[in-house]
Amino acid sequence: PMDLKRGIDMAVEAVIADLAKRSKKIKSSEEIAQVGTISANGEAEIGRMIAEAMDKVGQEGVITVEEAKGLETELDVVEGMQFDRG
């Protein structure tokens, strides 16, 4: 079992290193919208909203995507901290 764990740990490190090597920094709102569109299965409107949310919250902000009860897609910005439960 320990050999298996060591092997998995080595594989994880190799994958992380490879992903870091292949990744590229994106900066523009247009690039963020493109990544958001791909992540949203080609939904360009969602990609644009993700880029808009990133513009509003910044690099260190948090974006939460929730399923809506209605048919509208909307963007709400919450200032400060938010706790889901007690």
Short mmCIF file of C-alpha atoms in Angstrom, two decimals:
data_model
loop_
_atom_site.label_atom_id
_atom_site.label_comp_id
_atom_site.label_asym_id
_atom_site.label_seq_id
_atom_site.Cartn_x
_atom_site.Cartn_y
_atom_site.Cartn_z
CA PRO A 1 0.00 0.00 0.00
CA MET A 2 2.81 2.49 0.74
CA ASP A 3 4.43 1.81 -2.64
CA LEU A 4 1.10 2.52 -4.31
CA LYS A 5 0.73 5.81 -2.40
CA ARG A 6 4.26 6.87 -3.33
CA GLY A 7 3.56 6.06 -6.97
CA ILE A 8 0.34 8.07 -6.93
CA ASP A 9 2.13 11.01 -5.26
CA MET A 10 4.86 10.93 -7.91
CA ALA A 11 2.26 10.80 -10.69
CA VAL A 12 0.37 13.76 -9.20
CA GLU A 13 3.57 15.81 -9.02
CA ALA A 14 4.37 14.96 -12.65
CA VAL A 15 0.88 15.96 -13.81
CA ILE A 16 0.99 19.25 -11.88
CA ALA A 17 4.41 20.08 -13.35
CA ASP A 18 3.20 19.28 -16.87
CA LEU A 19 0.04 21.38 -16.46
CA ALA A 20 2.10 24.31 -15.17
CA LYS A 21 4.40 24.02 -18.19
CA ARG A 22 1.49 23.93 -20.66
CA SER A 23 -0.58 26.69 -19.05
CA LYS A 24 -0.51 30.28 -20.19
CA LYS A 25 -1.52 33.44 -18.38
CA ILE A 26 -4.56 35.25 -19.65
CA LYS A 27 -5.09 38.91 -18.93
CA SER A 28 -7.71 40.47 -21.15
CA SER A 29 -11.42 40.34 -20.52
CA GLU A 30 -11.84 38.86 -23.99
CA GLU A 31 -9.53 35.94 -23.16
CA ILE A 32 -11.40 35.34 -19.89
CA ALA A 33 -14.68 35.31 -21.84
CA GLN A 34 -13.24 32.73 -24.24
CA VAL A 35 -12.21 30.43 -21.38
CA GLY A 36 -15.58 30.97 -19.70
CA THR A 37 -17.40 30.11 -22.92
CA ILE A 38 -15.44 26.87 -23.28
CA SER A 39 -16.09 26.01 -19.63
CA ALA A 40 -19.81 26.69 -20.14
CA ASN A 41 -20.07 24.21 -23.04
CA GLY A 42 -20.00 26.90 -25.71
CA GLU A 43 -22.49 29.29 -24.07
CA ALA A 44 -21.03 32.66 -25.12
CA GLU A 45 -23.44 34.62 -22.89
CA ILE A 46 -22.19 32.74 -19.83
CA GLY A 47 -18.58 33.33 -20.90
CA ARG A 48 -19.21 37.07 -21.18
CA MET A 49 -20.88 37.11 -17.76
CA ILE A 50 -17.91 35.31 -16.21
CA ALA A 51 -15.56 37.90 -17.74
CA GLU A 52 -17.77 40.70 -16.41
CA ALA A 53 -17.79 39.09 -12.96
CA MET A 54 -13.98 38.80 -13.06
CA ASP A 55 -13.74 42.50 -13.95
CA LYS A 56 -15.91 43.38 -10.95
CA VAL A 57 -14.35 41.12 -8.29
CA GLY A 58 -10.72 41.15 -9.45
CA GLN A 59 -8.08 38.42 -9.38
CA GLU A 60 -8.59 37.58 -5.71
CA GLY A 61 -12.39 37.69 -5.73
CA VAL A 62 -14.72 34.70 -5.58
CA ILE A 63 -17.28 33.83 -8.24
CA THR A 64 -20.10 31.47 -7.38
CA VAL A 65 -22.32 30.03 -10.10
CA GLU A 66 -25.74 28.80 -9.04
CA GLU A 67 -28.58 27.18 -10.92
CA ALA A 68 -31.47 29.61 -11.31
CA LYS A 69 -35.09 28.86 -10.54
CA GLY A 70 -36.26 30.95 -13.48
CA LEU A 71 -35.22 31.35 -17.08
CA GLU A 72 -33.12 34.50 -16.70
CA THR A 73 -29.35 34.55 -16.41
CA GLU A 74 -28.16 37.32 -14.11
CA LEU A 75 -25.06 38.59 -12.36
CA ASP A 76 -25.24 39.73 -8.73
CA VAL A 77 -22.24 41.25 -6.96
CA VAL A 78 -22.09 40.85 -3.17
CA GLU A 79 -19.66 43.10 -1.31
CA GLY A 80 -17.87 41.88 1.80
CA MET A 81 -18.07 38.38 3.23
CA GLN A 82 -20.87 35.87 2.92
CA PHE A 83 -21.52 32.75 4.98
CA ASP A 84 -23.82 29.97 3.80
CA ARG A 85 -24.50 28.58 7.26
CA GLY A 86 -24.28 29.57 10.94
#
